[in-house]
Amino acid sequence: MSKLNKLLIFLIALCIFLLSLYIFYLSNSTKARQRIIQAEKTLKGAVEFVGMTVHENFFRDDNVYRAVIQEDEVFLKQKLQEIIDKYPNVIRVYIQEVEQEYLNSLEIFTVDIVNGNFRLSFKICKKDLSAYVSGKLARVILNAQQFINSLGFDDIQINGASYEYSGPLISSLEILTSALIALCSTFIFAFVARWRKLNLEKRYHEKLHRRTLCQEAILNFTKIVLSGQVEDSYQFLLEKAVELVPGAQAGSLLMKKNDVFVLTHVAGYDPKIAGKMFFKPHELAQQIDGRIRIIKDLHQINTQNLDEVRKEFLYSVDKVAKIKSLLSIPIIAKDEVVAFLNLDNFENENAFNEEAVNIAELFAGHVGVLFERMRLEEELKIQKQLMEYLSYHDPLTDLPNRRMLEEYVEKTFAIASRENKPVCVIYMDLYKFKDVNDTFGHPVGDDLLKILGNRLKKEIRRGDMVARFGGDEFVFVLYDVSVEGAIEFSRRLLEFIQKPIVLQNKIFTISANLGIAVYPADGDNFETVLRNADMALYTAKRKEQPFAIFSQISQS
């Protein structure tokens, strides 16, 4: 190969490499713009939600209204500090005197951006909105960057009143993919140079054109995969292989799922067969040693390996019985065959020649890399979902944990406040459960807690929640349930959990004490209501009663 040809191949590979990077850059730039738009919408909704909850909980309050008018600094300082404590992104809260004309022009709640932070302005109103304080506004300053980070947009930076994307526009994997594409291009043009020396220019040009189309197909397949349209990418890959591999007239894709290979996609056949036919590894004519094969005795192998039901179904599909030759292309990821790309010819046993095998190898090599990427992304997605699930659930009972309960209660209290509904909080402690652990061991205690957890799930409505708060303590949150309803629920609950449990040939009867408190009568926030429910629980245990109600013990 001459130096000129080598230089030409290098330049072409470099151009393809740069072009691939540019395509990735354009794609990622579009995603970055979409990410910014998503962040703006999400942040706007979140800020409005915070503003509404702050106004409902703090500045639409008769006590605050009177305190501002009477200039009760001690009370106001306490209430403003409560806002800072409850909302971690709030950096400052204060009452500001303003012109009455300006105040009259404002809505009850407004948002603007000052020095890169959100400034929430509130009129200080009575509970029934019949009046608001003249000449004064409540201001709440939110740290905009911290707030957007807490919403999961760590890659978005706020610069003044604008949003900027701070993530990379080209990843190392995309650089590697571009390098692989450039490397394949180098191979293709080197192949062309060798054929020139043999004076087979016509055949050379045909092969070059075909391989160029393959490269474009692989590049497009890569783009489809990276865009997240995985199912579309499989069908696209199969159809392109049928189109570009010499001798191919139809095709199918076998994907490994658990311990079998399922026929998931077809081209040139009735699509009804897709997803309804499977092969065990030992039944495959292709074999799973990772080698590309040309199979001419497909029907004989199917007759020997398949049961009558599947064989009858397979050959009920038009044209399957007419297959004369099958080119099997294994797709390998992490040294394992994860799929087969099968190309069929209905006319000639010798339809697939050396060129067809070479193109098949080209498909297999590139697609294997992408399959490996897709598998890794799927594994990471599953791991992420598992970690997210575990972060919100108790690993023993599978009930919601304290974190999930607190987030649920914050939303539920806000809705209840708007709809003027009560929310019942019941604190439950199992009666002398420590004796079970001490007598029979913690494994038995854990098994009992699992069984109890399943029982508790069945006792609540779909919109309510029961969470394990630690050890043998559980907390129920019941929306729109009054004290009377809580008493009825508690009696039914105690009767239900006291049903005997048979475990390791022993019969256990579990009982509990309950403490009942109701929002907003027994507290205007979850911490207060929960503390009061705990006090009621303590009273029930001390008096050896099944349950106690905070509103009753606080009056005694």
PDB file of C-alpha atoms in Angstrom, residues 113-347:
ATOM      1  CA  ILE A 113     -35.463  36.152  40.989  1.00  0.00           C
ATOM      2  CA  VAL A 114     -33.099  38.414  42.937  1.00  0.00           C
ATOM      3  CA  ASN A 115     -29.300  37.950  42.841  1.00  0.00           C
ATOM      4  CA  GLY A 116     -29.673  34.445  41.432  1.00  0.00           C
ATOM      5  CA  ASN A 117     -32.077  33.322  44.194  1.00  0.00           C
ATOM      6  CA  PHE A 118     -35.844  32.918  44.249  1.00  0.00           C
ATOM      7  CA  ARG A 119     -37.671  35.556  46.230  1.00  0.00           C
ATOM      8  CA  LEU A 120     -41.151  34.491  47.297  1.00  0.00           C
ATOM      9  CA  SER A 121     -43.431  37.333  48.394  1.00  0.00           C
ATOM     10  CA  PHE A 122     -46.580  36.709  50.419  1.00  0.00           C
ATOM     11  CA  LYS A 123     -49.442  38.824  51.591  1.00  0.00           C
ATOM     12  CA  ILE A 124     -50.065  38.100  55.263  1.00  0.00           C
ATOM     13  CA  CYS A 125     -53.725  37.081  55.392  1.00  0.00           C
ATOM     14  CA  LYS A 126     -56.358  35.853  57.724  1.00  0.00           C
ATOM     15  CA  LYS A 127     -57.280  32.176  57.426  1.00  0.00           C
ATOM     16  CA  ASP A 128     -60.452  32.960  55.489  1.00  0.00           C
ATOM     17  CA  LEU A 129     -58.631  35.495  53.221  1.00  0.00           C
ATOM     18  CA  SER A 130     -61.041  38.220  54.333  1.00  0.00           C
ATOM     19  CA  ALA A 131     -58.200  40.652  55.053  1.00  0.00           C
ATOM     20  CA  TYR A 132     -54.451  41.031  54.787  1.00  0.00           C
ATOM     21  CA  VAL A 133     -51.885  43.183  56.595  1.00  0.00           C
ATOM     22  CA  SER A 134     -51.436  46.628  55.050  1.00  0.00           C
ATOM     23  CA  GLY A 135     -48.003  47.944  54.131  1.00  0.00           C
ATOM     24  CA  LYS A 136     -46.106  44.711  54.827  1.00  0.00           C
ATOM     25  CA  LEU A 137     -44.986  41.703  52.821  1.00  0.00           C
ATOM     26  CA  ALA A 138     -43.462  38.436  53.951  1.00  0.00           C
ATOM     27  CA  ARG A 139     -40.336  37.541  51.962  1.00  0.00           C
ATOM     28  CA  VAL A 140     -38.831  34.049  51.676  1.00  0.00           C
ATOM     29  CA  ILE A 141     -35.475  33.688  49.898  1.00  0.00           C
ATOM     30  CA  LEU A 142     -34.743  30.272  48.344  1.00  0.00           C
ATOM     31  CA  ASN A 143     -31.213  29.258  47.287  1.00  0.00           C
ATOM     32  CA  ALA A 144     -31.976  28.582  43.619  1.00  0.00           C
ATOM     33  CA  GLN A 145     -28.957  26.383  42.906  1.00  0.00           C
ATOM     34  CA  GLN A 146     -29.439  24.215  45.975  1.00  0.00           C
ATOM     35  CA  PHE A 147     -33.133  23.926  45.183  1.00  0.00           C
ATOM     36  CA  ILE A 148     -32.607  22.774  41.599  1.00  0.00           C
ATOM     37  CA  ASN A 149     -29.905  20.333  42.772  1.00  0.00           C
ATOM     38  CA  SER A 150     -32.346  18.848  45.285  1.00  0.00           C
ATOM     39  CA  LEU A 151     -34.765  18.178  42.404  1.00  0.00           C
ATOM     40  CA  GLY A 152     -32.160  15.980  40.687  1.00  0.00           C
ATOM     41  CA  PHE A 153     -30.819  18.510  38.172  1.00  0.00           C
ATOM     42  CA  ASP A 154     -27.174  18.496  39.286  1.00  0.00           C
ATOM     43  CA  ASP A 155     -26.119  19.130  35.689  1.00  0.00           C
ATOM     44  CA  ILE A 156     -28.014  22.437  35.475  1.00  0.00           C
ATOM     45  CA  GLN A 157     -26.415  25.669  36.706  1.00  0.00           C
ATOM     46  CA  ILE A 158     -28.329  28.889  37.344  1.00  0.00           C
ATOM     47  CA  ASN A 159     -26.550  32.002  36.121  1.00  0.00           C
ATOM     48  CA  GLY A 160     -28.543  35.075  37.066  1.00  0.00           C
ATOM     49  CA  ALA A 161     -31.981  34.492  35.578  1.00  0.00           C
ATOM     50  CA  SER A 162     -30.802  31.947  32.982  1.00  0.00           C
ATOM     51  CA  TYR A 163     -30.119  28.194  33.063  1.00  0.00           C
ATOM     52  CA  GLU A 164     -26.979  26.538  31.743  1.00  0.00           C
ATOM     53  CA  TYR A 165     -26.154  22.875  31.143  1.00  0.00           C
ATOM     54  CA  SER A 166     -22.910  21.847  32.890  1.00  0.00           C
ATOM     55  CA  GLY A 167     -22.697  18.184  31.850  1.00  0.00           C
ATOM     56  CA  PRO A 168     -20.368  16.821  29.149  1.00  0.00           C
ATOM     57  CA  LEU A 169     -21.597  17.070  25.565  1.00  0.00           C
ATOM     58  CA  ILE A 170     -19.447  14.145  24.448  1.00  0.00           C
ATOM     59  CA  SER A 171     -18.840  11.123  26.701  1.00  0.00           C
ATOM     60  CA  SER A 172     -15.827   8.827  26.714  1.00  0.00           C
ATOM     61  CA  LEU A 173     -18.035   5.984  25.458  1.00  0.00           C
ATOM     62  CA  GLU A 174     -19.099   8.084  22.473  1.00  0.00           C
ATOM     63  CA  ILE A 175     -15.471   8.878  21.743  1.00  0.00           C
ATOM     64  CA  LEU A 176     -14.705   5.152  21.896  1.00  0.00           C
ATOM     65  CA  THR A 177     -17.640   4.349  19.601  1.00  0.00           C
ATOM     66  CA  SER A 178     -16.452   6.967  17.104  1.00  0.00           C
ATOM     67  CA  ALA A 179     -12.964   5.489  17.276  1.00  0.00           C
ATOM     68  CA  LEU A 180     -14.363   2.017  16.574  1.00  0.00           C
ATOM     69  CA  ILE A 181     -16.319   3.351  13.613  1.00  0.00           C
ATOM     70  CA  ALA A 182     -13.194   5.058  12.310  1.00  0.00           C
ATOM     71  CA  LEU A 183     -11.233   1.833  12.809  1.00  0.00           C
ATOM     72  CA  CYS A 184     -13.786  -0.109  10.769  1.00  0.00           C
ATOM     73  CA  SER A 185     -13.609   2.525   8.086  1.00  0.00           C
ATOM     74  CA  THR A 186      -9.852   2.038   7.994  1.00  0.00           C
ATOM     75  CA  PHE A 187     -10.377  -1.684   7.525  1.00  0.00           C
ATOM     76  CA  ILE A 188     -12.848  -1.110   4.699  1.00  0.00           C
ATOM     77  CA  PHE A 189     -10.585   1.210   2.735  1.00  0.00           C
ATOM     78  CA  ALA A 190      -7.575  -1.023   3.324  1.00  0.00           C
ATOM     79  CA  PHE A 191      -9.638  -3.851   1.879  1.00  0.00           C
ATOM     80  CA  VAL A 192     -10.405  -1.652  -1.143  1.00  0.00           C
ATOM     81  CA  ALA A 193      -6.711  -0.919  -1.706  1.00  0.00           C
ATOM     82  CA  ARG A 194      -5.906  -4.653  -1.706  1.00  0.00           C
ATOM     83  CA  TRP A 195      -8.575  -5.345  -4.303  1.00  0.00           C
ATOM     84  CA  ARG A 196      -7.225  -2.588  -6.519  1.00  0.00           C
ATOM     85  CA  LYS A 197      -3.941  -4.411  -6.720  1.00  0.00           C
ATOM     86  CA  LEU A 198      -5.799  -7.484  -8.051  1.00  0.00           C
ATOM     87  CA  ASN A 199      -7.406  -5.384 -10.806  1.00  0.00           C
ATOM     88  CA  LEU A 200     -10.943  -6.231  -9.647  1.00  0.00           C
ATOM     89  CA  GLU A 201     -12.207  -2.647  -9.586  1.00  0.00           C
ATOM     90  CA  LYS A 202     -15.788  -3.436 -10.486  1.00  0.00           C
ATOM     91  CA  ARG A 203     -16.176  -6.019  -7.757  1.00  0.00           C
ATOM     92  CA  TYR A 204     -14.212  -3.819  -5.425  1.00  0.00           C
ATOM     93  CA  HIS A 205     -16.595  -0.873  -5.964  1.00  0.00           C
ATOM     94  CA  GLU A 206     -19.620  -3.072  -5.371  1.00  0.00           C
ATOM     95  CA  LYS A 207     -18.197  -4.337  -2.098  1.00  0.00           C
ATOM     96  CA  LEU A 208     -17.103  -0.872  -1.044  1.00  0.00           C
ATOM     97  CA  HIS A 209     -20.591   0.464  -1.657  1.00  0.00           C
ATOM     98  CA  ARG A 210     -22.143  -2.393   0.285  1.00  0.00           C
ATOM     99  CA  ARG A 211     -19.802  -1.921   3.212  1.00  0.00           C
ATOM    100  CA  THR A 212     -20.388   1.804   3.220  1.00  0.00           C
ATOM    101  CA  LEU A 213     -24.093   1.119   3.539  1.00  0.00           C
ATOM    102  CA  CYS A 214     -23.356  -1.314   6.362  1.00  0.00           C
ATOM    103  CA  GLN A 215     -21.319   1.356   8.103  1.00  0.00           C
ATOM    104  CA  GLU A 216     -24.152   3.839   7.715  1.00  0.00           C
ATOM    105  CA  ALA A 217     -26.618   1.248   9.006  1.00  0.00           C
ATOM    106  CA  ILE A 218     -24.424   0.541  12.032  1.00  0.00           C
ATOM    107  CA  LEU A 219     -24.037   4.268  12.651  1.00  0.00           C
ATOM    108  CA  ASN A 220     -27.801   4.746  12.425  1.00  0.00           C
ATOM    109  CA  PHE A 221     -28.313   1.716  14.654  1.00  0.00           C
ATOM    110  CA  THR A 222     -25.926   3.301  17.140  1.00  0.00           C
ATOM    111  CA  LYS A 223     -27.878   6.562  17.050  1.00  0.00           C
ATOM    112  CA  ILE A 224     -31.183   4.757  17.595  1.00  0.00           C
ATOM    113  CA  VAL A 225     -29.737   2.840  20.545  1.00  0.00           C
ATOM    114  CA  LEU A 226     -28.290   5.983  22.101  1.00  0.00           C
ATOM    115  CA  SER A 227     -31.641   7.710  21.729  1.00  0.00           C
ATOM    116  CA  GLY A 228     -33.205   5.032  23.919  1.00  0.00           C
ATOM    117  CA  GLN A 229     -35.444   3.470  21.224  1.00  0.00           C
ATOM    118  CA  VAL A 230     -34.160  -0.052  21.844  1.00  0.00           C
ATOM    119  CA  GLU A 231     -37.063  -2.011  20.310  1.00  0.00           C
ATOM    120  CA  ASP A 232     -36.938   0.118  17.143  1.00  0.00           C
ATOM    121  CA  SER A 233     -33.169  -0.427  16.918  1.00  0.00           C
ATOM    122  CA  TYR A 234     -33.562  -4.226  16.852  1.00  0.00           C
ATOM    123  CA  GLN A 235     -36.062  -4.120  13.997  1.00  0.00           C
ATOM    124  CA  PHE A 236     -33.919  -1.569  12.135  1.00  0.00           C
ATOM    125  CA  LEU A 237     -30.831  -3.782  12.521  1.00  0.00           C
ATOM    126  CA  LEU A 238     -32.642  -6.863  11.228  1.00  0.00           C
ATOM    127  CA  GLU A 239     -34.150  -5.106   8.210  1.00  0.00           C
ATOM    128  CA  LYS A 240     -30.794  -3.530   7.283  1.00  0.00           C
ATOM    129  CA  ALA A 241     -29.052  -6.899   7.538  1.00  0.00           C
ATOM    130  CA  VAL A 242     -31.618  -8.470   5.194  1.00  0.00           C
ATOM    131  CA  GLU A 243     -31.160  -5.544   2.826  1.00  0.00           C
ATOM    132  CA  LEU A 244     -27.352  -5.456   2.805  1.00  0.00           C
ATOM    133  CA  VAL A 245     -26.057  -9.000   3.250  1.00  0.00           C
ATOM    134  CA  PRO A 246     -25.778 -10.711  -0.179  1.00  0.00           C
ATOM    135  CA  GLY A 247     -28.203 -13.616  -0.521  1.00  0.00           C
ATOM    136  CA  ALA A 248     -30.498 -12.585   2.358  1.00  0.00           C
ATOM    137  CA  GLN A 249     -34.221 -12.533   1.521  1.00  0.00           C
ATOM    138  CA  ALA A 250     -35.731 -12.616   5.021  1.00  0.00           C
ATOM    139  CA  GLY A 251     -34.544 -12.763   8.586  1.00  0.00           C
ATOM    140  CA  SER A 252     -35.258 -13.144  12.274  1.00  0.00           C
ATOM    141  CA  LEU A 253     -33.722 -12.155  15.599  1.00  0.00           C
ATOM    142  CA  LEU A 254     -33.395 -14.572  18.518  1.00  0.00           C
ATOM    143  CA  MET A 255     -32.825 -12.842  21.864  1.00  0.00           C
ATOM    144  CA  LYS A 256     -31.694 -14.669  24.999  1.00  0.00           C
ATOM    145  CA  LYS A 257     -34.203 -14.311  27.811  1.00  0.00           C
ATOM    146  CA  ASN A 258     -33.482 -16.270  30.966  1.00  0.00           C
ATOM    147  CA  ASP A 259     -32.522 -19.780  29.779  1.00  0.00           C
ATOM    148  CA  VAL A 260     -34.105 -19.757  26.290  1.00  0.00           C
ATOM    149  CA  PHE A 261     -33.761 -17.859  23.017  1.00  0.00           C
ATOM    150  CA  VAL A 262     -36.990 -16.111  22.025  1.00  0.00           C
ATOM    151  CA  LEU A 263     -37.814 -15.143  18.442  1.00  0.00           C
ATOM    152  CA  THR A 264     -38.484 -11.443  19.068  1.00  0.00           C
ATOM    153  CA  HIS A 265     -38.322  -9.777  15.622  1.00  0.00           C
ATOM    154  CA  VAL A 266     -38.838 -10.862  12.002  1.00  0.00           C
ATOM    155  CA  ALA A 267     -38.366  -9.328   8.562  1.00  0.00           C
ATOM    156  CA  GLY A 268     -40.074 -10.837   5.507  1.00  0.00           C
ATOM    157  CA  TYR A 269     -42.356 -13.063   7.632  1.00  0.00           C
ATOM    158  CA  ASP A 270     -45.762 -12.710   9.250  1.00  0.00           C
ATOM    159  CA  PRO A 271     -45.042 -10.686  12.434  1.00  0.00           C
ATOM    160  CA  LYS A 272     -47.524 -12.833  14.423  1.00  0.00           C
ATOM    161  CA  ILE A 273     -44.705 -15.284  15.136  1.00  0.00           C
ATOM    162  CA  ALA A 274     -42.658 -12.659  17.002  1.00  0.00           C
ATOM    163  CA  GLY A 275     -42.602 -13.303  20.734  1.00  0.00           C
ATOM    164  CA  LYS A 276     -44.437 -16.638  20.455  1.00  0.00           C
ATOM    165  CA  MET A 277     -41.602 -19.011  19.540  1.00  0.00           C
ATOM    166  CA  PHE A 278     -38.640 -20.025  21.663  1.00  0.00           C
ATOM    167  CA  PHE A 279     -35.688 -22.423  21.495  1.00  0.00           C
ATOM    168  CA  LYS A 280     -33.737 -24.041  24.286  1.00  0.00           C
ATOM    169  CA  PRO A 281     -29.946 -23.828  23.809  1.00  0.00           C
ATOM    170  CA  HIS A 282     -29.597 -27.510  22.857  1.00  0.00           C
ATOM    171  CA  GLU A 283     -32.406 -27.147  20.296  1.00  0.00           C
ATOM    172  CA  LEU A 284     -30.660 -24.439  18.273  1.00  0.00           C
ATOM    173  CA  ALA A 285     -29.400 -25.266  14.806  1.00  0.00           C
ATOM    174  CA  GLN A 286     -27.030 -22.303  15.195  1.00  0.00           C
ATOM    175  CA  GLN A 287     -25.248 -23.679  18.318  1.00  0.00           C
ATOM    176  CA  ILE A 288     -23.887 -21.290  20.971  1.00  0.00           C
ATOM    177  CA  ASP A 289     -20.130 -21.482  20.383  1.00  0.00           C
ATOM    178  CA  GLY A 290     -20.040 -17.951  18.957  1.00  0.00           C
ATOM    179  CA  ARG A 291     -19.207 -18.964  15.353  1.00  0.00           C
ATOM    180  CA  ILE A 292     -20.946 -17.604  12.257  1.00  0.00           C
ATOM    181  CA  ARG A 293     -22.585 -20.538  10.448  1.00  0.00           C
ATOM    182  CA  ILE A 294     -24.230 -21.276   7.107  1.00  0.00           C
ATOM    183  CA  ILE A 295     -26.910 -23.890   7.855  1.00  0.00           C
ATOM    184  CA  LYS A 296     -28.346 -25.978   5.001  1.00  0.00           C
ATOM    185  CA  ASP A 297     -30.104 -28.736   6.972  1.00  0.00           C
ATOM    186  CA  LEU A 298     -32.321 -26.474   9.109  1.00  0.00           C
ATOM    187  CA  HIS A 299     -35.539 -28.472   8.664  1.00  0.00           C
ATOM    188  CA  GLN A 300     -33.894 -31.764   9.583  1.00  0.00           C
ATOM    189  CA  ILE A 301     -32.510 -30.225  12.805  1.00  0.00           C
ATOM    190  CA  ASN A 302     -35.891 -28.672  13.684  1.00  0.00           C
ATOM    191  CA  THR A 303     -37.613 -32.032  13.160  1.00  0.00           C
ATOM    192  CA  GLN A 304     -35.175 -33.728  15.531  1.00  0.00           C
ATOM    193  CA  ASN A 305     -35.086 -31.029  18.253  1.00  0.00           C
ATOM    194  CA  LEU A 306     -38.524 -29.385  18.465  1.00  0.00           C
ATOM    195  CA  ASP A 307     -41.667 -30.775  20.071  1.00  0.00           C
ATOM    196  CA  GLU A 308     -44.735 -31.219  17.880  1.00  0.00           C
ATOM    197  CA  VAL A 309     -46.587 -28.157  19.196  1.00  0.00           C
ATOM    198  CA  ARG A 310     -43.778 -25.676  18.505  1.00  0.00           C
ATOM    199  CA  LYS A 311     -42.827 -27.318  15.222  1.00  0.00           C
ATOM    200  CA  GLU A 312     -46.425 -27.121  13.987  1.00  0.00           C
ATOM    201  CA  PHE A 313     -46.635 -23.458  14.994  1.00  0.00           C
ATOM    202  CA  LEU A 314     -43.283 -22.567  13.395  1.00  0.00           C
ATOM    203  CA  TYR A 315     -44.110 -24.191  10.059  1.00  0.00           C
ATOM    204  CA  SER A 316     -47.581 -22.670   9.995  1.00  0.00           C
ATOM    205  CA  VAL A 317     -45.846 -19.374   9.180  1.00  0.00           C
ATOM    206  CA  ASP A 318     -45.707 -18.678   5.460  1.00  0.00           C
ATOM    207  CA  LYS A 319     -42.321 -19.322   3.772  1.00  0.00           C
ATOM    208  CA  VAL A 320     -40.575 -20.935   6.779  1.00  0.00           C
ATOM    209  CA  ALA A 321     -40.731 -24.350   5.098  1.00  0.00           C
ATOM    210  CA  LYS A 322     -39.129 -22.858   1.943  1.00  0.00           C
ATOM    211  CA  ILE A 323     -35.829 -21.872   3.633  1.00  0.00           C
ATOM    212  CA  LYS A 324     -32.908 -23.402   1.675  1.00  0.00           C
ATOM    213  CA  SER A 325     -30.052 -21.767   3.527  1.00  0.00           C
ATOM    214  CA  LEU A 326     -29.669 -19.874   6.802  1.00  0.00           C
ATOM    215  CA  LEU A 327     -26.788 -17.566   7.729  1.00  0.00           C
ATOM    216  CA  SER A 328     -26.539 -17.439  11.532  1.00  0.00           C
ATOM    217  CA  ILE A 329     -24.725 -14.441  13.080  1.00  0.00           C
ATOM    218  CA  PRO A 330     -24.147 -14.732  16.852  1.00  0.00           C
ATOM    219  CA  ILE A 331     -24.148 -11.483  18.818  1.00  0.00           C
ATOM    220  CA  ILE A 332     -21.623 -11.681  21.651  1.00  0.00           C
ATOM    221  CA  ALA A 333     -21.439  -9.444  24.720  1.00  0.00           C
ATOM    222  CA  LYS A 334     -19.070 -10.108  27.620  1.00  0.00           C
ATOM    223  CA  ASP A 335     -17.977 -13.421  26.039  1.00  0.00           C
ATOM    224  CA  GLU A 336     -21.566 -14.675  25.994  1.00  0.00           C
ATOM    225  CA  VAL A 337     -23.911 -15.239  23.056  1.00  0.00           C
ATOM    226  CA  VAL A 338     -26.870 -12.960  23.808  1.00  0.00           C
ATOM    227  CA  ALA A 339     -28.661 -13.102  20.445  1.00  0.00           C
ATOM    228  CA  PHE A 340     -28.638 -14.567  16.941  1.00  0.00           C
ATOM    229  CA  LEU A 341     -29.217 -12.568  13.780  1.00  0.00           C
ATOM    230  CA  ASN A 342     -30.559 -15.116  11.278  1.00  0.00           C
ATOM    231  CA  LEU A 343     -30.700 -14.411   7.529  1.00  0.00           C
ATOM    232  CA  ASP A 344     -32.630 -16.749   5.222  1.00  0.00           C
ATOM    233  CA  ASN A 345     -32.582 -17.582   1.503  1.00  0.00           C
ATOM    234  CA  PHE A 346     -35.450 -19.438  -0.189  1.00  0.00           C
ATOM    235  CA  GLU A 347     -33.797 -20.242  -3.546  1.00  0.00           C
TER     236      GLU A 347
END
